[in-house]
Coordinates of C-alpha atoms in Angstrom, one line a residue:
A297 CA 0.0 0.0 0.0
V298 CA 1.1 3.6 -0.6
R299 CA 1.8 5.4 2.6
V300 CA 2.0 9.2 2.5
E301 CA 2.0 10.8 5.8
A302 CA 1.9 14.5 6.8
R303 CA 4.9 16.2 8.4
A304 CA 3.0 18.8 10.5
V305 CA -0.3 20.5 11.0
E306 CA -0.8 23.2 8.2
K307 CA -3.0 26.4 8.3
D308 CA -4.8 25.1 5.0
V309 CA -4.3 22.9 1.9
G310 CA -1.3 23.9 -0.1
V311 CA 0.2 23.1 -3.4
M312 CA 3.4 21.8 -5.0
G313 CA 5.5 23.5 -7.5
T314 CA 8.8 23.4 -9.2
K315 CA 11.6 26.1 -8.7
A316 CA 12.1 27.9 -11.9
G317 CA 14.7 30.4 -10.5
M318 CA 15.1 34.0 -9.4
T319 CA 14.7 37.2 -11.0
S320 CA 13.9 40.8 -10.1
V321 CA 10.8 42.9 -10.1
F322 CA 10.3 46.6 -9.7
T323 CA 7.6 48.0 -7.4
D324 CA 5.5 51.1 -8.2
E325 CA 8.0 53.2 -6.2
G326 CA 10.9 52.0 -8.3
K327 CA 12.3 49.8 -5.7
M328 CA 13.9 46.6 -7.0
V329 CA 12.8 43.2 -5.2
P330 CA 14.4 39.9 -5.6
V331 CA 11.7 37.2 -6.1
S332 CA 11.7 33.3 -6.6
V333 CA 9.5 31.9 -9.2
I334 CA 7.6 28.7 -8.6
G335 CA 6.1 27.0 -11.6
M336 CA 3.6 24.3 -12.0
K337 CA 4.2 21.3 -14.1
K338 CA 1.7 19.5 -16.6
G339 CA -1.2 18.1 -14.5
G340 CA -1.0 20.7 -11.8
N341 CA -2.0 19.9 -8.3
V342 CA -5.0 17.3 -8.0
V343 CA -6.6 16.2 -4.8
T344 CA -6.0 12.4 -4.7
Q345 CA -7.3 11.3 -1.3
V346 CA -9.3 13.0 1.6
K347 CA -8.6 11.6 5.1
T348 CA -10.8 12.5 8.1
K349 CA -10.6 11.6 11.9
E350 CA -13.5 9.2 11.5
T351 CA -11.7 7.1 8.8
D352 CA -8.1 7.6 9.4
G353 CA -7.6 9.2 12.9
Y354 CA -6.8 12.7 11.6
N355 CA -7.7 15.3 9.0
A356 CA -5.7 15.6 6.0
V357 CA -6.0 16.3 2.2
Q358 CA -3.5 14.3 -0.2
V359 CA -2.5 16.2 -3.3
G360 CA -0.8 14.8 -6.4
Y361 CA 1.6 16.7 -8.8
E362 CA 3.3 16.3 -12.0
E363 CA 1.6 14.1 -14.6
V364 CA 4.0 11.4 -15.9
R365 CA 4.1 8.2 -17.9
E366 CA 2.5 5.3 -16.0
K367 CA 5.7 3.2 -16.2
L368 CA 7.6 5.8 -14.1
L369 CA 5.3 4.9 -11.0
T370 CA 5.3 1.9 -8.8
K371 CA 2.4 -0.5 -9.1
P372 CA 1.0 0.5 -5.7
E373 CA 1.1 4.3 -6.7
V374 CA -0.7 3.3 -10.0
G375 CA -3.3 1.3 -8.3
H376 CA -3.8 4.0 -5.7
L377 CA -4.5 6.6 -8.4
K378 CA -6.4 4.4 -10.7
K379 CA -8.7 3.6 -7.9
N380 CA -10.1 7.0 -8.3
E381 CA -9.7 7.4 -12.0
L382 CA -6.8 9.8 -11.7
P383 CA -3.8 10.2 -14.1
P384 CA -0.3 9.0 -13.0
L385 CA 1.3 11.6 -10.8
R386 CA 4.8 11.6 -9.7
Q387 CA 4.5 13.3 -6.5
L388 CA 2.1 12.8 -3.6
A389 CA 2.1 15.0 -0.5
E390 CA -0.3 15.2 2.4
F391 CA -1.5 18.4 4.1
K392 CA -2.7 17.8 7.6
L393 CA -5.3 20.3 9.0
E394 CA -6.9 20.7 12.5
E395 CA -10.3 21.0 11.0
M396 CA -11.6 20.2 7.5
P397 CA -12.7 23.4 5.7
E398 CA -16.4 24.1 5.3
E399 CA -16.0 23.7 1.5
A400 CA -15.0 20.1 1.5
Y401 CA -12.4 19.0 -0.9
T402 CA -13.3 16.2 -3.4
V403 CA -11.0 13.6 -5.0
G404 CA -10.2 14.8 -8.5
T405 CA -10.5 18.5 -7.7
E406 CA -7.7 20.5 -9.4
L407 CA -6.2 23.0 -7.0
D408 CA -5.9 26.6 -8.5
P409 CA -3.3 28.9 -6.9
T410 CA -5.2 31.8 -7.7
E411 CA -8.0 30.7 -5.4
L412 CA -5.6 29.6 -2.5
F413 CA -3.4 32.7 -2.5
S414 CA -3.4 36.4 -3.3
V415 CA -0.9 39.1 -3.8
G416 CA 0.4 40.3 -0.3
D417 CA -0.3 36.8 1.5
K418 CA 2.4 35.4 3.5
V419 CA 3.3 31.9 2.7
D420 CA 5.7 29.1 4.0
V421 CA 7.7 27.3 1.2
A422 CA 9.5 24.1 2.0
G423 CA 11.9 21.9 0.1
V424 CA 15.4 20.2 0.2
T425 CA 18.3 22.6 0.4
V426 CA 21.3 22.4 -2.0
G427 CA 23.8 19.8 -0.9
K428 CA 27.3 20.9 -0.1
G429 CA 28.8 17.5 0.5
F430 CA 31.1 16.8 3.4
S431 CA 32.2 20.2 4.9
G432 CA 34.3 21.4 7.7
P433 CA 33.2 23.3 10.7
I434 CA 34.4 26.7 9.4
K435 CA 32.2 26.5 6.2
R436 CA 29.4 24.5 8.0
Y437 CA 29.0 26.5 11.2
G438 CA 31.0 29.6 10.6
F439 CA 33.9 28.8 13.2
H440 CA 36.9 31.1 13.3
R441 CA 40.0 29.9 11.7
G442 CA 43.4 30.0 13.2
P443 CA 46.3 32.2 12.2
M444 CA 47.6 31.7 8.6
S445 CA 51.2 32.5 9.4
H446 CA 54.0 30.3 8.9
G447 CA 54.2 28.9 12.5
S448 CA 50.7 28.1 12.9
K449 CA 49.8 24.4 13.4
S450 CA 46.0 25.0 13.3
H451 CA 44.8 27.0 10.1
R452 CA 41.5 25.6 9.6
E453 CA 41.4 22.8 12.2
H454 CA 38.3 22.1 14.4
G455 CA 40.2 22.5 17.7
T456 CA 39.2 20.8 20.9
T457 CA 36.0 18.8 21.1
G458 CA 35.7 18.7 25.0
P459 CA 37.3 18.0 28.2
G460 CA 40.0 15.3 28.7
S461 CA 40.0 12.7 31.4
T462 CA 36.6 13.9 32.7
P463 CA 34.2 12.8 31.3
A464 CA 36.6 11.1 28.8
R465 CA 34.2 11.3 25.9
V466 CA 32.9 13.8 23.5
Y467 CA 29.4 15.2 24.5
P468 CA 26.5 14.7 22.1
G469 CA 25.7 17.4 19.9
V470 CA 29.2 18.9 19.5
K471 CA 29.5 20.8 16.0
H472 CA 31.8 18.7 13.8
A473 CA 32.6 18.4 10.2
G474 CA 29.9 16.5 8.2
Q475 CA 27.2 16.5 5.5
M476 CA 26.2 20.0 4.9
G477 CA 22.9 20.8 3.0
N478 CA 20.6 18.4 1.4
K479 CA 18.1 18.6 4.1
R480 CA 14.3 19.6 4.1
T481 CA 13.9 23.0 5.4
K482 CA 10.9 25.7 5.3
I483 CA 11.4 29.4 4.7
K484 CA 8.6 30.9 6.6
K485 CA 6.5 34.0 5.9
L486 CA 7.5 34.9 2.2
E487 CA 5.4 37.6 0.6
V488 CA 3.4 36.6 -2.6
V489 CA 4.3 39.1 -5.3
Q490 CA 2.4 37.4 -8.1
V491 CA 0.1 34.5 -8.6
E492 CA -1.2 32.8 -11.9
K493 CA -2.8 29.4 -12.4
D494 CA 0.6 28.0 -13.4
M495 CA 2.9 30.2 -11.3
I496 CA 3.6 31.6 -7.9
V497 CA 6.2 34.5 -7.4
V498 CA 7.4 35.1 -3.8
K499 CA 9.7 37.7 -2.5
G500 CA 13.0 36.3 -1.4
A501 CA 14.7 33.1 -1.8
V502 CA 13.6 29.6 -1.6
P503 CA 15.3 26.1 -1.0
G504 CA 17.3 24.1 -3.7
K505 CA 18.2 24.8 -7.1
P506 CA 16.2 25.3 -10.3
G507 CA 14.0 22.3 -10.7
N508 CA 13.7 21.5 -7.0
L509 CA 10.3 20.3 -5.7
L510 CA 8.7 22.8 -3.3
T511 CA 5.5 22.9 -1.3
V512 CA 3.6 26.3 -0.7
T513 CA 1.2 26.8 2.2
K514 CA -0.2 29.6 4.0
A515 CA 1.9 31.1 6.7
K516 CA 1.1 30.0 10.3
G517 CA 1.2 32.4 13.1
K518 CA 1.1 36.1 13.2
A519 CA 2.0 38.1 10.0

């Protein structure tokens, strides 16, 4: 069976999109604003399953995105979508809700970004960051380096990792060299500059490189 589980409770159902890149727009006052363009691929965002507390123990709306050839999906995914007479969709994501909205979502409904978001809204954009590979603590955490003069024996070394004979171990959580980036992160409260049926433009940067999968939801908390 296909298992798609929500990560956290969202304010409302969101959409998935693909990072197209960054550009600049000018305001009416002549101020240049850096923006990120999030495009929608063929097939858009379609409701693929609706979960309720009565049937699944929690409220959620599962959304499918990016229509592809059937052979690119696993048989459980194809069966899950065919059961509701839906096209093969590569990405499935779940938006968990405290309460189901009054206008209930139905399976097969195509989500229109222009109905979900408006110019000036604050949104949360989540995705996987650019992977930087195995990085040292100076690059990874912004540690200070040692002297670069000829006699120095610690140019870019990590330095001490803790006390010696007591406790005779390294405490958990010490910042060391390791994998940097390639983690899912959420950029919160970005302002919507423009919204179309196949595109959302937000102020500022969003995770990943062009082509990266992103989810866009209404921002939680105070504006």
